Every structure is written in structure tokens, then in C-alpha cells.
Amino acid sequence: MSFWDHLEALRGTLFRSVLAVVLLSIVFLCIPEQLFRAVLWPTSQDFVLYRWLGLDFSMQLINIEVSAQFFVHLKVSLLCGAIIAFPYVIYEIWKFIAPALYEHERKAVRKAFGLSSGLFYLGVAVGYFIVLPICLLFFMNYTVSDAVTNSISLSSYISMFVSMVFLIGLLFEFPTVILVLSSLGIVDRKMLRGWRKYAVVVILLLAALITPSDPFSMFVLAVPLYGLFEFSILLCKK
């Protein structure tokens, strides 16, 4: 294929991927009540983690901007559309790169792409059910004075929701990247084992960037991320 043929194939891949996200986002736009029942569940006292821990926790969100609820609805619908469309997007990427690979590379990369969706949804679940509610518990119970009341805006909560859920899902793709690089002979187990001390530093930095940077939330996220690093070592061929 010529350069322009490759470019045309890439255009088709991008178009179909974006179209899938948009169509699913439209579906979520049409069901706001069901959508926000799930999105706002971590703010209510009947959330599964709070019931499991025996905690009485809830938070009331407020809206302080005229157009905030409309744009939050768009943002959350797009986010959920991207989450649901993720396996299809991965499939489109696989179709685009597969012709450029040798047969032995294709088998290894196919396995990595098959693993990617499971890891992504595992990361989304960890962010939604563990990291996000723990961050909410910490910050809603932290006050500098009894004279100060926490009033949380809808936009603020949604920003935390996006970073806790979607970004953690993307971080859980790390083993997939390592599996591909290992299959192509770029990294190996010995190399990754030598990077352990650097990995700890990078993981802590990533946890600080994604969480609100309090030590407890960082630790909650850093533990599964380091577990993924060790899992990546096991995935390497040698």
C-alpha cells in the first residue's frame, strides 16, 4: 500500500471509532436519569463500599453555574460512550496494524489486544468502586474548622469522577503495552526487574497526578498499579 492508501485506511479507522463513541454518547444523552443514577451513586449512603464498611456517608451536590448541568450531561455522556465503545475502538486499531505484522507478531499482539478490554474495565471498576469513594470519604470528612461547611459543586465532582474512573482505566492498559513490546523483542523480564525502583517512583507520581494527592488516596491507587507492573513482568516471554 502507498502512503496515501495507509492514510485512507487510518482515516476510516478513526471515523468508525469516533462514530461508535458518538452514537453511544447519544444513547446516554437520551437516558439522563439512569445515567446519573449510576454516576452519582458514590455520593449516596447506599453505595456498596459504604454499606460494606458500615459507614454512614452521603454528600449533597450543588450547581453554581447556569449552563453547568447541560455541559456536565454532555461530558458524562461522551465519557460513558467512550468507555462502552472501548472494545470496538481496540478492534479497529487491531485491524489497522495487523497487516503490517509478521505472523508470530500478529499472534502475540492479538493476545495483547484481547487482554486490553478486560484490563481497561478492571481499571474502571477499581476507580469507581474503590478509589473514588475513598477519596470522597477522606475529603468530605476533612475540615480546617467547624465554621467551614463543605459544599461540593457538580462540576467539581464530575472532574474527580472522570479522573478516577476513565484515567485509571487507561493506566490499567500498562500490561498490554508491555506484552506488545515484549513480543516485538523490545523489553524483557530482566530489563523490567531492573526498573523496579524507578517504577515505584513513576507509579507514585502518576497516583499523585490522578488522585487529589493525599497520602491515603495515593496509596490506594499505587498498590494496584504496582501489582500491574509485577503482572507485566510475568507476561514477558523471558
Coordinates of C-alpha atoms in Angstrom, one line a residue:
M1 CA 0.0 0.0 0.0
S2 CA 1.1 3.5 -0.7
F3 CA 1.4 6.2 1.9
W4 CA -2.0 7.7 0.8
D5 CA -3.6 4.2 1.0
H6 CA -2.4 3.9 4.6
L7 CA -3.7 7.4 5.3
E8 CA -7.1 6.5 3.9
A9 CA -7.2 3.3 6.0
L10 CA -6.3 5.3 9.1
R11 CA -9.0 7.8 8.3
G12 CA -11.5 5.0 8.1
T13 CA -10.4 3.6 11.4
L14 CA -10.6 7.0 13.1
F15 CA -14.0 7.7 11.5
R16 CA -15.6 4.4 12.6
S17 CA -14.1 4.7 16.1
V18 CA -15.4 8.3 16.6
L19 CA -18.7 7.3 15.1
A20 CA -19.1 4.5 17.6
V21 CA -18.3 6.8 20.5
V22 CA -20.7 9.5 19.3
L23 CA -23.6 7.0 18.7
L24 CA -23.2 5.5 22.2
S25 CA -23.0 9.0 23.7
I26 CA -26.3 10.0 22.0
V27 CA -27.9 6.9 23.7
F28 CA -26.6 8.1 27.1
L29 CA -27.9 11.6 26.3
C30 CA -31.4 10.2 25.9
I31 CA -31.4 8.5 29.3
P32 CA -30.1 11.1 31.8
E33 CA -31.9 9.8 34.8
Q34 CA -30.5 6.3 34.5
L35 CA -27.0 7.6 33.6
F36 CA -26.7 10.0 36.6
R37 CA -28.2 7.4 38.9
A38 CA -25.0 5.4 38.3
V39 CA -22.6 8.4 38.1
L40 CA -23.9 9.9 41.4
W41 CA -24.2 6.6 43.3
P42 CA -20.9 7.1 45.1
T43 CA -22.3 10.2 46.7
S44 CA -25.2 8.4 48.4
Q45 CA -25.2 6.4 51.6
D46 CA -26.4 3.2 49.9
F47 CA -23.2 2.9 47.8
V48 CA -21.8 -0.6 48.1
L49 CA -18.4 0.3 49.7
Y50 CA -20.0 2.4 52.4
R51 CA -22.5 -0.4 53.2
W52 CA -19.7 -2.9 53.3
L53 CA -17.6 -0.8 55.6
G54 CA -20.7 0.1 57.8
L55 CA -20.2 3.8 57.2
D56 CA -23.0 6.4 57.1
F57 CA -21.9 8.8 54.3
S58 CA -23.6 11.0 51.8
M59 CA -22.9 14.3 50.1
Q60 CA -25.2 16.9 48.6
L61 CA -24.1 18.4 45.3
I62 CA -24.9 21.9 44.2
N63 CA -24.9 23.7 40.9
I64 CA -23.4 27.2 40.8
E65 CA -23.3 27.9 37.1
V66 CA -26.2 28.5 34.7
S67 CA -25.1 26.1 32.0
A68 CA -23.1 23.6 34.1
Q69 CA -25.7 20.8 34.2
F70 CA -26.1 20.8 30.4
F71 CA -22.3 20.6 29.8
V72 CA -21.9 18.0 32.6
H73 CA -24.5 15.9 30.9
L74 CA -22.6 16.2 27.5
K75 CA -19.3 15.4 29.2
V76 CA -20.5 12.4 31.1
S77 CA -22.4 11.0 28.1
L78 CA -19.3 11.3 26.0
L79 CA -17.2 9.6 28.7
C80 CA -19.6 6.7 29.1
G81 CA -19.8 6.4 25.3
A82 CA -16.0 6.1 25.1
I83 CA -16.0 3.5 27.9
I84 CA -18.6 1.3 26.3
A85 CA -17.1 1.7 22.8
F86 CA -13.6 0.9 24.0
P87 CA -13.5 -2.8 22.9
Y88 CA -14.7 -1.7 19.4
V89 CA -12.0 1.0 19.2
I90 CA -9.4 -1.5 20.2
Y91 CA -10.7 -3.9 17.4
E92 CA -10.4 -1.1 14.9
I93 CA -6.9 -0.3 15.9
W94 CA -6.1 -4.0 15.7
K95 CA -7.5 -4.2 12.1
F96 CA -5.4 -1.3 11.1
I97 CA -2.0 -2.6 12.4
A98 CA -2.4 -6.3 11.8
P99 CA -1.5 -6.3 8.1
A100 CA 1.9 -4.7 9.0
L101 CA 2.9 -7.6 11.4
Y102 CA 4.6 -10.9 10.8
E103 CA 2.5 -14.0 11.7
H104 CA 4.3 -14.6 15.0
E105 CA 4.0 -10.9 15.9
R106 CA 0.3 -11.0 14.9
K107 CA -0.5 -13.8 17.4
A108 CA 1.3 -12.1 20.3
V109 CA -0.3 -8.7 19.6
R110 CA -3.7 -10.3 19.1
K111 CA -3.4 -11.7 22.6
A112 CA -2.5 -8.3 24.0
F113 CA -5.4 -6.6 22.3
G114 CA -7.7 -9.3 23.6
L115 CA -6.4 -8.6 27.1
S116 CA -6.7 -4.9 26.8
S117 CA -10.5 -4.6 27.2
G118 CA -10.6 -6.7 30.3
L119 CA -7.8 -4.7 31.9
F120 CA -9.5 -1.4 31.0
Y121 CA -12.8 -2.4 32.6
L122 CA -11.0 -3.7 35.6
G123 CA -9.3 -0.3 36.0
V124 CA -12.7 1.4 35.6
A125 CA -14.2 -0.8 38.3
V126 CA -11.2 -0.1 40.7
G127 CA -11.6 3.6 40.1
Y128 CA -15.4 3.6 40.5
F129 CA -15.8 1.2 43.4
I130 CA -12.7 1.8 45.4
V131 CA -10.5 4.8 44.7
L132 CA -13.3 7.4 44.0
P133 CA -15.4 6.7 47.1
I134 CA -12.3 6.5 49.3
C135 CA -11.2 10.0 48.1
L136 CA -14.7 11.3 48.7
L137 CA -14.7 9.8 52.3
F138 CA -11.4 11.5 53.0
F139 CA -12.1 15.0 51.7
M140 CA -15.7 15.2 52.9
N141 CA -14.6 14.4 56.4
Y142 CA -11.6 16.7 56.4
T143 CA -12.2 20.2 57.6
V144 CA -9.9 23.0 58.7
S145 CA -12.6 24.5 61.0
D146 CA -16.1 23.7 62.2
A147 CA -17.1 27.1 60.8
V148 CA -16.4 25.9 57.3
T149 CA -19.0 23.7 55.5
N150 CA -18.2 21.5 52.5
S151 CA -20.5 22.4 49.6
I152 CA -19.4 20.5 46.6
S153 CA -20.3 21.7 43.1
L154 CA -21.5 19.2 40.4
S155 CA -18.6 20.2 38.1
S156 CA -16.0 19.5 40.8
Y157 CA -17.4 16.1 41.4
I158 CA -17.6 15.2 37.8
S159 CA -14.0 16.3 37.2
M160 CA -12.9 13.9 40.0
F161 CA -15.2 11.2 38.6
V162 CA -13.6 11.4 35.2
S163 CA -10.0 11.3 36.5
M164 CA -10.8 8.5 39.0
V165 CA -12.6 6.3 36.5
F166 CA -11.5 6.8 33.0
L167 CA -7.8 7.7 33.6
I168 CA -7.4 4.7 35.9
G169 CA -8.9 2.5 33.3
L170 CA -6.3 3.7 30.8
L171 CA -3.5 3.2 33.3
F172 CA -4.5 -0.4 33.6
E173 CA -3.5 -0.8 30.0
F174 CA 0.1 -0.9 31.0
P175 CA 0.5 -4.7 30.9
T176 CA -1.0 -4.7 27.4
V177 CA 1.8 -2.3 26.3
I178 CA 4.4 -4.4 27.9
L179 CA 3.1 -7.6 26.3
V180 CA 3.3 -6.0 22.9
L181 CA 6.8 -4.6 23.5
S182 CA 7.9 -8.0 24.8
S183 CA 6.5 -9.8 21.8
L184 CA 8.4 -7.4 19.5
G185 CA 11.6 -8.1 21.4
I186 CA 12.0 -4.5 22.8
V187 CA 11.7 -5.4 26.5
D188 CA 12.2 -8.5 28.6
R189 CA 11.8 -9.7 32.2
K190 CA 15.4 -8.8 33.2
M191 CA 15.0 -5.3 32.0
L192 CA 11.7 -4.7 33.8
R193 CA 13.1 -6.2 37.0
G194 CA 16.0 -3.7 36.8
W195 CA 13.4 -0.9 36.5
R196 CA 11.5 -1.8 39.7
K197 CA 12.9 1.1 41.8
Y198 CA 12.2 3.6 39.0
A199 CA 8.7 2.0 38.5
V200 CA 7.8 2.8 42.2
V201 CA 8.7 6.4 41.7
V202 CA 6.7 6.7 38.5
I203 CA 3.7 5.0 40.0
L204 CA 3.7 7.3 42.9
L205 CA 3.9 10.3 40.6
L206 CA 1.0 9.0 38.5
A207 CA -1.0 8.3 41.6
A208 CA -0.4 11.9 42.8
L209 CA -1.5 13.3 39.5
I210 CA -4.7 11.3 39.3
T211 CA -5.8 11.4 42.9
P212 CA -6.1 14.6 44.9
S213 CA -2.6 13.9 46.2
D214 CA -3.5 13.0 49.8
P215 CA -1.2 10.1 51.0
F216 CA -4.1 7.7 51.6
S217 CA -5.7 8.0 48.2
M218 CA -2.2 7.8 46.5
F219 CA -1.5 4.6 48.4
V220 CA -4.9 3.1 47.4
L221 CA -4.2 3.7 43.7
A222 CA -0.4 3.0 43.9
V223 CA -0.9 -0.6 45.2
P224 CA -2.9 -2.0 42.2
L225 CA -0.7 -0.1 39.8
Y226 CA 2.4 -1.7 41.2
G227 CA 0.6 -5.1 41.1
L228 CA 0.1 -4.4 37.4
F229 CA 3.8 -3.8 37.0
E230 CA 4.6 -7.1 38.5
F231 CA 1.9 -8.7 36.4
S232 CA 3.6 -7.2 33.3
I233 CA 6.9 -8.9 34.3
L234 CA 5.1 -12.2 34.3
L235 CA 3.6 -11.6 30.9
C236 CA 7.1 -11.1 29.3
K237 CA 8.3 -14.1 27.4
K238 CA 11.7 -14.2 29.1

